[in-house]
Coordinates of C-alpha atoms in Angstrom, one line a residue:
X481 CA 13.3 2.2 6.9
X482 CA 15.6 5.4 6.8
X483 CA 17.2 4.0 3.7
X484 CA 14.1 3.7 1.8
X485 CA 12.3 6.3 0.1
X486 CA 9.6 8.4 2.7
X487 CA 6.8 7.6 0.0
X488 CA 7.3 3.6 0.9
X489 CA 6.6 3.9 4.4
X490 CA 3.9 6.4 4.1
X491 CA -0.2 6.7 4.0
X492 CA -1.6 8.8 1.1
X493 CA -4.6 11.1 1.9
X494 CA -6.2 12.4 -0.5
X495 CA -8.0 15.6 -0.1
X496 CA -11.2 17.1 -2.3
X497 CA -10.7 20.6 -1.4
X498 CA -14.0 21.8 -2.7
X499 CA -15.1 19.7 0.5
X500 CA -12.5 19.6 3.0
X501 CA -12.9 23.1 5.0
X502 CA -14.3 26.6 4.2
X503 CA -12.3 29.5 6.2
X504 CA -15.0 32.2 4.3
X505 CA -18.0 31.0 4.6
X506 CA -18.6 31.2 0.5
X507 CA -19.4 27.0 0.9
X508 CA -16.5 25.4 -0.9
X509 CA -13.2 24.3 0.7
X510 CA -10.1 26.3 0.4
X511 CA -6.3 26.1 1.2
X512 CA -6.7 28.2 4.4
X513 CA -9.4 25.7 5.4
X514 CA -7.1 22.9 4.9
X515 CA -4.4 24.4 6.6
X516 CA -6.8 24.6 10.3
X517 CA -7.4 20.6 9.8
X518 CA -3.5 20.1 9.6
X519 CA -3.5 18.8 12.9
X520 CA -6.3 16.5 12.6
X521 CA -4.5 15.2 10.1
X522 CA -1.1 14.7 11.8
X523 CA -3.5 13.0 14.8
X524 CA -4.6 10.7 12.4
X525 CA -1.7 9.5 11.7
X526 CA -1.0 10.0 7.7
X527 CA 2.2 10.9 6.2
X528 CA 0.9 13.0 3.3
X529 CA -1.8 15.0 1.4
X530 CA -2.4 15.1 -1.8
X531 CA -4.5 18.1 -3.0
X532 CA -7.0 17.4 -6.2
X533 CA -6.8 20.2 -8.8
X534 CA -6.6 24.1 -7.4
X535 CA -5.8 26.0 -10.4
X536 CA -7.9 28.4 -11.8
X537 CA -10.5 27.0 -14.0
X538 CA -14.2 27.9 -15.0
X539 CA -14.7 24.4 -13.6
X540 CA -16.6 22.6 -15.9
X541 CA -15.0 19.8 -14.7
X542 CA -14.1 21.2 -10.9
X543 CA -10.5 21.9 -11.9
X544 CA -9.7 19.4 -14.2
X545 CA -10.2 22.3 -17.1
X546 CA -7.1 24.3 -16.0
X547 CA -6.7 27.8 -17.4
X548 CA -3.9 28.2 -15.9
X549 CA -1.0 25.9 -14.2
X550 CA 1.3 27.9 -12.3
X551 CA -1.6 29.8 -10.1
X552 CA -4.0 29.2 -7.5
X553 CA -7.9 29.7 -8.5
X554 CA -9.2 32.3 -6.5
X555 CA -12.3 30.0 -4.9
X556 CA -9.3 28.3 -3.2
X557 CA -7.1 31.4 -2.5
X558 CA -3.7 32.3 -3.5
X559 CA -0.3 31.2 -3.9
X560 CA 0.5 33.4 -0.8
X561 CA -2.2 30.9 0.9
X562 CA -0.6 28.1 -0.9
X563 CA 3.0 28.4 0.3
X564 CA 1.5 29.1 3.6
X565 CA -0.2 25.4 3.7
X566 CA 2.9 23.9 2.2
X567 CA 5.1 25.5 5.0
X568 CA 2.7 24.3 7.9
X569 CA 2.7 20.6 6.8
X570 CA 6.3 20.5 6.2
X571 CA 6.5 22.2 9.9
X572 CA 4.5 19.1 11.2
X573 CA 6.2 16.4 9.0
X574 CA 3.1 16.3 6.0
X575 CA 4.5 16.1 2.6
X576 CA 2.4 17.7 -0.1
X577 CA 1.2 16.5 -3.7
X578 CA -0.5 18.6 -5.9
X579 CA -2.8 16.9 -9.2
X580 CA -1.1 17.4 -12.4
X581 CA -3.7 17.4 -15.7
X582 CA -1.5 16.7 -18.6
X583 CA -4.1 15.6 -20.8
X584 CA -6.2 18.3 -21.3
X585 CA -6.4 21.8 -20.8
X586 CA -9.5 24.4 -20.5
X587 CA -11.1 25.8 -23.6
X588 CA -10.2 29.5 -21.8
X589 CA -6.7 28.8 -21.5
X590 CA -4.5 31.0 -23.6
X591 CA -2.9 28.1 -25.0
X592 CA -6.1 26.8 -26.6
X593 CA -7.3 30.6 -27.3
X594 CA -4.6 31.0 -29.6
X595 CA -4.8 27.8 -30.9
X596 CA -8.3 28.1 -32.3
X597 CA -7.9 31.6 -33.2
X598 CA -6.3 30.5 -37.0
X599 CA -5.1 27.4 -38.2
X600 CA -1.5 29.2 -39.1
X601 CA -1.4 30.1 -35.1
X602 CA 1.7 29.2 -33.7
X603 CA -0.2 27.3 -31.2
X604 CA -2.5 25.0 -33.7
X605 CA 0.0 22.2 -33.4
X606 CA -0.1 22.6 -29.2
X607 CA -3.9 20.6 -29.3
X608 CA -4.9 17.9 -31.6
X609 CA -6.9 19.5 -35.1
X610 CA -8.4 17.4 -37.9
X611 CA -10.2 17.9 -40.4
X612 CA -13.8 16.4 -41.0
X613 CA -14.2 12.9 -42.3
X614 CA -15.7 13.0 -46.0
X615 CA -19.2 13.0 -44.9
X616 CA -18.3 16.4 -42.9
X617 CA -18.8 14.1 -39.0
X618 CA -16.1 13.7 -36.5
X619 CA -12.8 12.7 -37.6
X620 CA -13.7 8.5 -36.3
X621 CA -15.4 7.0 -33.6
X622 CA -13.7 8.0 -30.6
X623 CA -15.9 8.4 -28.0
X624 CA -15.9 11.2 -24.5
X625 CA -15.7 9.4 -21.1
X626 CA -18.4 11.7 -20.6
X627 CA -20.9 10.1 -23.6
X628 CA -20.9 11.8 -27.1
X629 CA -18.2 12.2 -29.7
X630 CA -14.8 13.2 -28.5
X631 CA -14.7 15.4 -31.3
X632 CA -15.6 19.2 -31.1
X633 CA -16.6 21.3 -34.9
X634 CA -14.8 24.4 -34.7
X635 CA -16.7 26.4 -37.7
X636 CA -14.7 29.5 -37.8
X637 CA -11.8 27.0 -39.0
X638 CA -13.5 24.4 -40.2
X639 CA -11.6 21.6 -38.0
X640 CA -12.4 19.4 -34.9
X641 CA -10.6 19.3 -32.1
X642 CA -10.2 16.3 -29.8
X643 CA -11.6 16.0 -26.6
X644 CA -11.2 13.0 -24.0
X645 CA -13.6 14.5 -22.0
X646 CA -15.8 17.4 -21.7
X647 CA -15.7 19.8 -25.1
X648 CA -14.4 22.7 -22.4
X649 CA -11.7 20.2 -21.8
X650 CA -9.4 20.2 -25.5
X651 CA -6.9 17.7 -25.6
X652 CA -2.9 18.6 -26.0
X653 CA -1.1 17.5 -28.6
X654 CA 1.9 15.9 -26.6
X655 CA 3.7 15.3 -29.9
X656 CA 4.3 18.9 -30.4
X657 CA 7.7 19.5 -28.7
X658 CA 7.2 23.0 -27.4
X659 CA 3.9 22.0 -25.8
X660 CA 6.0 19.1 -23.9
X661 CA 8.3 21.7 -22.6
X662 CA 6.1 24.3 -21.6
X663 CA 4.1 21.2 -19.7
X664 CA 7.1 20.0 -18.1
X665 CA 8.2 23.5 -16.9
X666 CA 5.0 23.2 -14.7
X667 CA 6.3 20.1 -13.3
X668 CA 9.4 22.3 -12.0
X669 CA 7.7 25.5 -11.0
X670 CA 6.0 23.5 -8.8
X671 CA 8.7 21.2 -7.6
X672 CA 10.7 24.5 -7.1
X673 CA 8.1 26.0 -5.0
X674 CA 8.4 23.2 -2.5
X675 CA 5.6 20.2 -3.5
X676 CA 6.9 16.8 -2.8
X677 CA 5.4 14.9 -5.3
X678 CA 2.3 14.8 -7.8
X679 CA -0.4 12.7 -8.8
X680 CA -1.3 12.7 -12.7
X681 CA -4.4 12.9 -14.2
X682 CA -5.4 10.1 -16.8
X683 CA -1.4 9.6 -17.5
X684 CA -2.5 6.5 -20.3
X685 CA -4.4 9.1 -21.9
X686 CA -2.1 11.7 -23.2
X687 CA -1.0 10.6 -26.3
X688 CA -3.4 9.2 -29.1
X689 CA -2.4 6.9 -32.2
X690 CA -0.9 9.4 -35.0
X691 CA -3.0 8.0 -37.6
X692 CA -6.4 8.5 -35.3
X693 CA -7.9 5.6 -36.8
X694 CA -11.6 4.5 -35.7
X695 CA -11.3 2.4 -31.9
X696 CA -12.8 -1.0 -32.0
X697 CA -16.7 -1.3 -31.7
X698 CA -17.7 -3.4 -28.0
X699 CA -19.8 -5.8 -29.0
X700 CA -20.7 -6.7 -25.3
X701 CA -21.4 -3.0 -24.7
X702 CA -24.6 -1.9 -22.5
X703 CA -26.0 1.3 -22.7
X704 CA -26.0 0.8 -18.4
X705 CA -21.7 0.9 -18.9
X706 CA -22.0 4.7 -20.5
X707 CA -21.6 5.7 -23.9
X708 CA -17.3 5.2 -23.3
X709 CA -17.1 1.8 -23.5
X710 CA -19.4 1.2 -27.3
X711 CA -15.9 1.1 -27.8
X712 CA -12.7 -0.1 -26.8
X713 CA -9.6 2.7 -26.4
X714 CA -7.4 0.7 -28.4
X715 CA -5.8 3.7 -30.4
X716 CA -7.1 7.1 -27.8
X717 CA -5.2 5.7 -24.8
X718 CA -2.0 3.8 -23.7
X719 CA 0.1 4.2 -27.2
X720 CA 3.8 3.6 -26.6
X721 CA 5.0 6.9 -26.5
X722 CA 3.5 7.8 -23.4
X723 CA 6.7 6.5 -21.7
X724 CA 9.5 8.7 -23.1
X725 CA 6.9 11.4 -21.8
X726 CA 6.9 9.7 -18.5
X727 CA 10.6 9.3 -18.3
X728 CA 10.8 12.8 -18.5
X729 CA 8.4 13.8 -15.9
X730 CA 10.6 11.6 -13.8
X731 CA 13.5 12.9 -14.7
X732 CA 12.6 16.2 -13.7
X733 CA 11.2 14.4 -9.9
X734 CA 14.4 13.3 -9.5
X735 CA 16.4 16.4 -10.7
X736 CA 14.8 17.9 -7.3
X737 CA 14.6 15.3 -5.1
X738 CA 17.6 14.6 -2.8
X739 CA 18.2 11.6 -0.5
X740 CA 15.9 11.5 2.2
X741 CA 13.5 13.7 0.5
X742 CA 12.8 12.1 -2.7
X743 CA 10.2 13.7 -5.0
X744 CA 7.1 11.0 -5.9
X745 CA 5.4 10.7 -9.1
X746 CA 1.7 8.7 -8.8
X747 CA -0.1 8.1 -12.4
X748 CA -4.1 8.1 -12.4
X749 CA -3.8 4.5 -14.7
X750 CA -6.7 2.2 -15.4
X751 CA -5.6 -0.4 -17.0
X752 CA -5.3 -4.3 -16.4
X753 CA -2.2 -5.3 -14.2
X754 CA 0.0 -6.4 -16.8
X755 CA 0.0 -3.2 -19.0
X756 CA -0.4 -1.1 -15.9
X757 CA 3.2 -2.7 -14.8
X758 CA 4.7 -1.0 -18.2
X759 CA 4.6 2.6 -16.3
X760 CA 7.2 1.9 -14.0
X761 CA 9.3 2.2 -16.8
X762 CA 12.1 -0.4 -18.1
X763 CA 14.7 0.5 -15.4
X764 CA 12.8 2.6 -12.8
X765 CA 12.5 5.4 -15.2
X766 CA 8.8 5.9 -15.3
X767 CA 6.3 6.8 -12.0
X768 CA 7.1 5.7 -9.0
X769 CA 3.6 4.6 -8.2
X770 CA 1.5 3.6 -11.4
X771 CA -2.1 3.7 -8.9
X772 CA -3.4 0.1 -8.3
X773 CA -7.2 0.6 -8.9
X774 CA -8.3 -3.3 -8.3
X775 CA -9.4 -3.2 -5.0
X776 CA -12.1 -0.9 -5.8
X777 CA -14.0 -2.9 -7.6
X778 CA -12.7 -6.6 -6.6
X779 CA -15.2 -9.2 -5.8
X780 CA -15.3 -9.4 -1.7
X781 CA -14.6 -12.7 -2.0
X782 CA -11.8 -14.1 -0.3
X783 CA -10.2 -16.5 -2.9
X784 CA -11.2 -13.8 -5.4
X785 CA -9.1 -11.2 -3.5
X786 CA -6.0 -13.4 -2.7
X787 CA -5.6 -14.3 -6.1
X788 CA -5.7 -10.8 -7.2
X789 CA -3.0 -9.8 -4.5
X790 CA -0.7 -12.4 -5.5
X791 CA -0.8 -11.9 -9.4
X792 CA -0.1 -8.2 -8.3
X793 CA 2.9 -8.6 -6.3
X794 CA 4.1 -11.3 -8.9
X795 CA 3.9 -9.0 -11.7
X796 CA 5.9 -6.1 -10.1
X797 CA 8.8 -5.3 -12.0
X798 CA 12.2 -5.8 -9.9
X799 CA 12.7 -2.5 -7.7
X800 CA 8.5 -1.7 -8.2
X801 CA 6.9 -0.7 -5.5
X802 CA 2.9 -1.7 -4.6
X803 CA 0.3 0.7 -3.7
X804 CA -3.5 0.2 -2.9
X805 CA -6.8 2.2 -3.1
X806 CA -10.1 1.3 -1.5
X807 CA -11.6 4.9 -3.1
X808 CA -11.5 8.1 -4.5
X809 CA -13.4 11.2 -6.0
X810 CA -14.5 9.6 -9.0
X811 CA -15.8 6.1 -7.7
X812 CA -18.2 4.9 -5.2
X813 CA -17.0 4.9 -1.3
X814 CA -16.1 1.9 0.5
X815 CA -19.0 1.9 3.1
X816 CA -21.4 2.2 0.6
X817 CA -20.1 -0.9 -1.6
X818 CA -19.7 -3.0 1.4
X819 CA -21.7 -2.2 4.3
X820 CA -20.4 -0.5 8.0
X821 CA -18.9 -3.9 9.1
X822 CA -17.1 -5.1 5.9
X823 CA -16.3 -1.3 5.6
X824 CA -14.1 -1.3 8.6
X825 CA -12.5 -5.0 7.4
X826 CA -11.8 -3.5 4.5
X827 CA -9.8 -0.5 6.1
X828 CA -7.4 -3.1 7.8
X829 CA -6.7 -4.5 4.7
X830 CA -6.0 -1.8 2.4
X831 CA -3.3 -0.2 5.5
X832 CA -2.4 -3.5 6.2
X833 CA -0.7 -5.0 2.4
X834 CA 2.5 -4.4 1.3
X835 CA 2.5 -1.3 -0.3
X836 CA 1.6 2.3 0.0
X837 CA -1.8 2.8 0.4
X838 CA -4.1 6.0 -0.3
X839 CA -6.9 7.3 1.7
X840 CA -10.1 9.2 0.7
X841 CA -10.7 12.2 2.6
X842 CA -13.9 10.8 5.1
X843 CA -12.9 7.3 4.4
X844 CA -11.5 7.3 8.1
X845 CA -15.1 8.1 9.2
X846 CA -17.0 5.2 7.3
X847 CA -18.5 8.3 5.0
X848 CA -21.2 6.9 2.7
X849 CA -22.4 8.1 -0.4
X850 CA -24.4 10.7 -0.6
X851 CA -28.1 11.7 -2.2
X852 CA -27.8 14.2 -4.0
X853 CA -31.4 15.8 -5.1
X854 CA -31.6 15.9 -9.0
X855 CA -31.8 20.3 -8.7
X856 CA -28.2 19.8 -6.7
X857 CA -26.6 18.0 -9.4
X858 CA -23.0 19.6 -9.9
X859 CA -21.1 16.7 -11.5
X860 CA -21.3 17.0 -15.2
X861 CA -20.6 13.2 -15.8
X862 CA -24.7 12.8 -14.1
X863 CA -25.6 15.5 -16.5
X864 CA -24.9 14.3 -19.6
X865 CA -25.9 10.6 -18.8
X866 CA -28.0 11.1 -16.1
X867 CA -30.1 7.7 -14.6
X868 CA -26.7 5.6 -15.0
X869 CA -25.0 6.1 -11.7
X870 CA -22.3 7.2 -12.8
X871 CA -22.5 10.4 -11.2
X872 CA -19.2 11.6 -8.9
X873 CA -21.3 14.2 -6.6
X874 CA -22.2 11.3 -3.5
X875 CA -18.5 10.8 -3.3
X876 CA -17.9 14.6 -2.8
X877 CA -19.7 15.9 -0.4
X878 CA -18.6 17.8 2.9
X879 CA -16.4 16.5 5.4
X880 CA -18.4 16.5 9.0
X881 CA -16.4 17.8 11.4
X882 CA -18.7 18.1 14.2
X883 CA -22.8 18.1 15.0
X884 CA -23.1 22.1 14.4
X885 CA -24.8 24.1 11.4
X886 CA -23.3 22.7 8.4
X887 CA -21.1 20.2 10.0
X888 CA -18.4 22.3 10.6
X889 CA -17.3 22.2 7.4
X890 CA -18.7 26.0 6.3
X891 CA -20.7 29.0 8.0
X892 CA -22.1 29.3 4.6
X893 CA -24.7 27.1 2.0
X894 CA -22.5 23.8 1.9
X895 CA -21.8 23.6 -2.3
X896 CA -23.1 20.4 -2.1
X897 CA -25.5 18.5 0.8
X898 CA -24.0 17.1 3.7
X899 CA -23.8 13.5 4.2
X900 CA -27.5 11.6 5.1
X901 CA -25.7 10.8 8.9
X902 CA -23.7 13.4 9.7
X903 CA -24.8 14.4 12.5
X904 CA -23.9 11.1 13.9
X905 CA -20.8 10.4 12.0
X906 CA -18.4 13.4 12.0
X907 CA -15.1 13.9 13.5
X908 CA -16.3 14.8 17.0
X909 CA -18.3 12.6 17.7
X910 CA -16.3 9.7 16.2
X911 CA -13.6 11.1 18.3
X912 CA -14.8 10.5 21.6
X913 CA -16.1 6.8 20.6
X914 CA -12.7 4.3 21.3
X915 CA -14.9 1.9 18.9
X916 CA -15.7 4.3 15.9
X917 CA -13.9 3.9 12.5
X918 CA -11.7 7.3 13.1
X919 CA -10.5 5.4 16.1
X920 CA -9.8 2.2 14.0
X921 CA -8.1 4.2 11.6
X922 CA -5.8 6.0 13.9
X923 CA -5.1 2.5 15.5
X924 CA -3.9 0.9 12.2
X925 CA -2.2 4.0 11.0
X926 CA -0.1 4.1 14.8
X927 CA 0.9 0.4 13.9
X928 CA 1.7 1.0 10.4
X929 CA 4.1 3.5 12.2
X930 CA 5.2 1.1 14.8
X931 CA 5.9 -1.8 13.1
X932 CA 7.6 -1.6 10.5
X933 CA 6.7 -5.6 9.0
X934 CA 3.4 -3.6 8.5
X935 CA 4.8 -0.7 6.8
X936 CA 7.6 -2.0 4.5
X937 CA 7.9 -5.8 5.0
X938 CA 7.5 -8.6 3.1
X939 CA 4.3 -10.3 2.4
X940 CA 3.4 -14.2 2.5
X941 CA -0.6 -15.3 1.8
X942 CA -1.6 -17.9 4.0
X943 CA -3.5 -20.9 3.6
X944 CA -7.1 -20.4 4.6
X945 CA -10.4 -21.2 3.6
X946 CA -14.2 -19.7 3.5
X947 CA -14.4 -16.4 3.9
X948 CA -11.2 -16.0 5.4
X949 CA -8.1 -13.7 3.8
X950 CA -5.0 -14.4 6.1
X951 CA -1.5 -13.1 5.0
X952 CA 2.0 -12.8 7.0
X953 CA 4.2 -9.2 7.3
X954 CA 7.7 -10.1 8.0
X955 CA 10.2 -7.7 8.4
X956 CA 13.8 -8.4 10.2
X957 CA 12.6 -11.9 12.0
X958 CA 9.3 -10.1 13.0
X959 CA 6.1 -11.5 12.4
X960 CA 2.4 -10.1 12.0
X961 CA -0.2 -11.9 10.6
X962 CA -3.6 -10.3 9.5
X963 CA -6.6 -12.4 9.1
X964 CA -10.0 -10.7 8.0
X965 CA -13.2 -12.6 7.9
X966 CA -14.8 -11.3 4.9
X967 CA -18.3 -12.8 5.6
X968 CA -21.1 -12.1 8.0
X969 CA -20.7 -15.8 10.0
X970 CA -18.4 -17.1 12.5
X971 CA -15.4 -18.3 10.3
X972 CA -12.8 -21.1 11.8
X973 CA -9.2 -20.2 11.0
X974 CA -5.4 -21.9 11.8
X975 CA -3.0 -19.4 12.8
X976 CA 0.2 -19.2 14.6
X977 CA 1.1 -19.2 17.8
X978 CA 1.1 -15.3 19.0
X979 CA -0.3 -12.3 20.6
X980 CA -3.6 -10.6 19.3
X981 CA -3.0 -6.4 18.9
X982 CA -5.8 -5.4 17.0
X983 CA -9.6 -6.3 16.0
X984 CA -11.9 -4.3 14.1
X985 CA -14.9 -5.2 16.4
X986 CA -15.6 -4.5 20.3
X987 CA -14.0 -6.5 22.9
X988 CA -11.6 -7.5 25.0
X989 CA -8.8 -9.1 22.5
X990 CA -8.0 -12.8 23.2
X991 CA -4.9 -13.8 25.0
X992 CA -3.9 -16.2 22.1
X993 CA -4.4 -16.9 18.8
X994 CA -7.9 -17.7 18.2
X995 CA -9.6 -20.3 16.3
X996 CA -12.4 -18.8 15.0
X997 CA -12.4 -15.3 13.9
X998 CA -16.1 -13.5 14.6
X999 CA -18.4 -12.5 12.0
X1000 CA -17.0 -9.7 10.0
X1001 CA -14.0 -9.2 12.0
X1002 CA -10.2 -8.5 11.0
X1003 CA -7.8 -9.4 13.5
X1004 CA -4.0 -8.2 13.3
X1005 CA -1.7 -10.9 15.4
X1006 CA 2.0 -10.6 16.7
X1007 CA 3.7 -13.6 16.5
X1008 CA 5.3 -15.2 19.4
X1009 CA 9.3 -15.5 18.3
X1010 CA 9.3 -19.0 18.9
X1011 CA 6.6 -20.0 16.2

């Protein structure tokens, strides 16, 4: 395991840090927040944060509109505070990733000031201009992820400007060669400060089809989907040249990294599997971890799932490495799409596959959506196509820490509501309970670290039926299997001869291998050396 890069063995946590801790009482997280929960974190067992956007921004989009990308937005604190974080978690062993936004900047940042002060500004080219169509609309059809044209009319120069997302979001123009450099000298400030790695924002997005012709028209599209998907993003996402732009990035990751402290690169991708596997690059050149979104919204179906796990691994390009994600800020949490009990079957699975998995902050606690009242809507996505659910505000609320005033998460009014349960299911209490999901967590995360078949090893799907997802870890001649029953009935399974180490229900564990696995039950199983 010393051989390999740290990032292969590792656990991900990702960390909203408008909702992680307040250290001033104001109601939104900050850096010296996070830096009091380092130790929670270390107890929990994972191997590194990664931070979601803390730049300064207006925060029309809650820091995905950066005004500027080598400083610390003052709701969060400063970069005094920041190199004071990154200093305690590399003192207890946490590596740190920050959220790079290469696709967009805010409408306040100089850059785009300047760019739509004239059109002979020598920073017009630096975002993407065009001129009206003949009828004096948008340029074509592309469409915001947020609903609306993604097309902004700038009268004072009688051009549009291009906008994946929110108008207060403009899009750069990564064609422009000086805009490339002055992005990728962020990458190394950063790096040079000290962070170990970064996750990128919408990396499929950055570069759109020269010619902006009109996208395809959906003709399956719903009004439920949102407004993005009338169309398809044939020509506004995922054009070729994105990965001499990603080879670059990398580049500069491995320009800092040295061995044993290797520099990660993770890109925000949705795409289907076999034009997500392009971002690895030809020869290892693109990110190291192009983020595997399919277990988010796979079927919990057990033949569904194992299908999808080995057309995953079998498309991995020699030397690519697999990662997993049950959640994140912009999509709903796992308890919520699958109930308390599948909730905790799913945890064993995602920190059980070969890979590196991520964790959502408040995952570990079997956090649920939450209801947010419609005069407590933050989340501009809600805003603008309110009734849809596609709102990202349930996924971001607080983090309970404990039964007090406002969870513990803030002395102040929380930014957004607390949780439904959180009294009930915080950090303390969860703490104390040897049965809770924190205690499950820490469990699976201490044998991710133990064994390393879990953390690195190979991976072999079993032959099972039902409701029944059984797969074998093998690392060095030792064996684990993992067998999750992914339905609510007892569910009869055939598997080797060995010692039970782990269940995610109550119980004593079994002295052998069982033949039936209990209703909604994962069970992790050592493998006697003779089998």
């Amino acid at each position: 395991m010393t051989a390999r890069p740290w990032w292969q063995s590792s656990v991900l946590y990702q960390i909203y840090p408008w909702s992680f801790q307040d250290s001033d009482g104001d109601g939104i997280g900050d850096l010296r927040g996070i830096a009091t929960r380092l130790d929670y974190l270390v107890d929990l067992g994972v191997h590194a944060i990664w931070l979601s956007p803390i730049f300064p921004s207006p925060m029309a989009d809650f820091g995905y509109d950066v005004a500027e990308y080598c400083d610390i937005d003052r709701r969060f604190g400063t970069l005094a505070d920041f190199d004071a974080l990154l200093a305690s978690a590399h003192a207890r062993g946490l590596k740190l990733l920050l959220d790079f936004v290469p696709n967009h900047s805010s409408d306040q940042h100089p850059w785009f000031v300047e760019s739509r002060s004239s059109r002979d500004s020598p920073k017009r080219d630096w975002y993407i201009w065009r001129d009206p169509a003949a009828d004096g609309g948008p340029p074509n059809n592309w469409i915001s992820d947020f609903g609306g044209p993604a097309w902004t009319y700038d009268a004072r120069t009688e051009q549009y400007y291009s906008h994946a997302f929110l108008k207060e979001q403009p899009d750069l123009n990564w064609r422009n060669p000086e805009l490339r450099a002055a992005m990728l000298d962020v990458l190394r400030f950063w790096f040079a400060r000290g962070v170990d790695g970064f996750r990128i924002d919408v990396l499929w997005h950055i570069v759109k089809h020269a010619d902006f012709p009109d996208n395809p028209i959906n003709p399956g599209w719903d009004p439920a989907m949102g407004e993005m998907h009338r169309v398809f993003q044939l020509h506004s996402t995922d054009q070729p040249e994105v990965h001499d732009i990603a080879a670059d990035m990398r580049a500069i990751a491995d320009a800092f990294g040295r061995e044993g402290d290797d520099r990660v690169l993770i890109g925000e991708i949705y795409l289907p599997v076999e034009r997500l596997m392009r971002y690895y690059g030809l020869a290892g050149e693109g990110v190291h971890l192009p983020f595997n979104f399919q277990l988010i919204d796979a079927a919990w179906d057990a033949r569904s799932l194992a299908r999808m796990i080995a057309e995953y691994e079998a498309a991995l390009p020699p030397g690519g490495w697999p990662n997993w994600v049950l959640g994140n800020h912009d999509r709903p949490r796992s308890a919520t799409k699958r109930g308390p009990a599948q909730a905790r079957v799913a945890a064993m699975l995602l920190l059980t596959l070969r890979g590196t998995p991520t964790l959502y902050y408040g995952d570990e606690l079997g956090m649920t959506d939450g209801v947010i009242p419609p005069d407590r809507v933050r989340d501009p996505r809600e805003l603008r196509e309110p009734g849809l659910g596609l709102g990202r505000d349930p996924v971001r609320t607080p983090m309970p820490w404990d039964d007090s005033p406002h969870a513990g998460f803030t002395r102040g009014e929380p930014w957004l509501p607390l949780g439904g349960d959180w009294r009930e299911r915080n950090v303390a209490a969860e703490a104390d309970d040897p049965h809770s999901m924190l205690a499950l967590h820490r469990a699976l995360l201490s044998l991710r670290r133990a064994i390393p078949a879990l953390a690195v090893g190979a991976i072999r799907l079993l032959e099972a039926e039902g409701d029944v997802l059984a797969y074998e870890r093998e690392q060095d001649g030792e064996r684990i299997v993992v067998a999750l029953n992914l339905g609510h009935d007892a569910a009869p399974v055939a598997l080797p001869a060995g010692q039970p180490i782990l269940s995610t229900l109550r119980g004593p564990l079994p002295s052998s291998a069982p033949s039936v696995l209990r209703p909604d039950e994962g069970l992790i199983l050592k493998v006697d050396a003779s089998a």
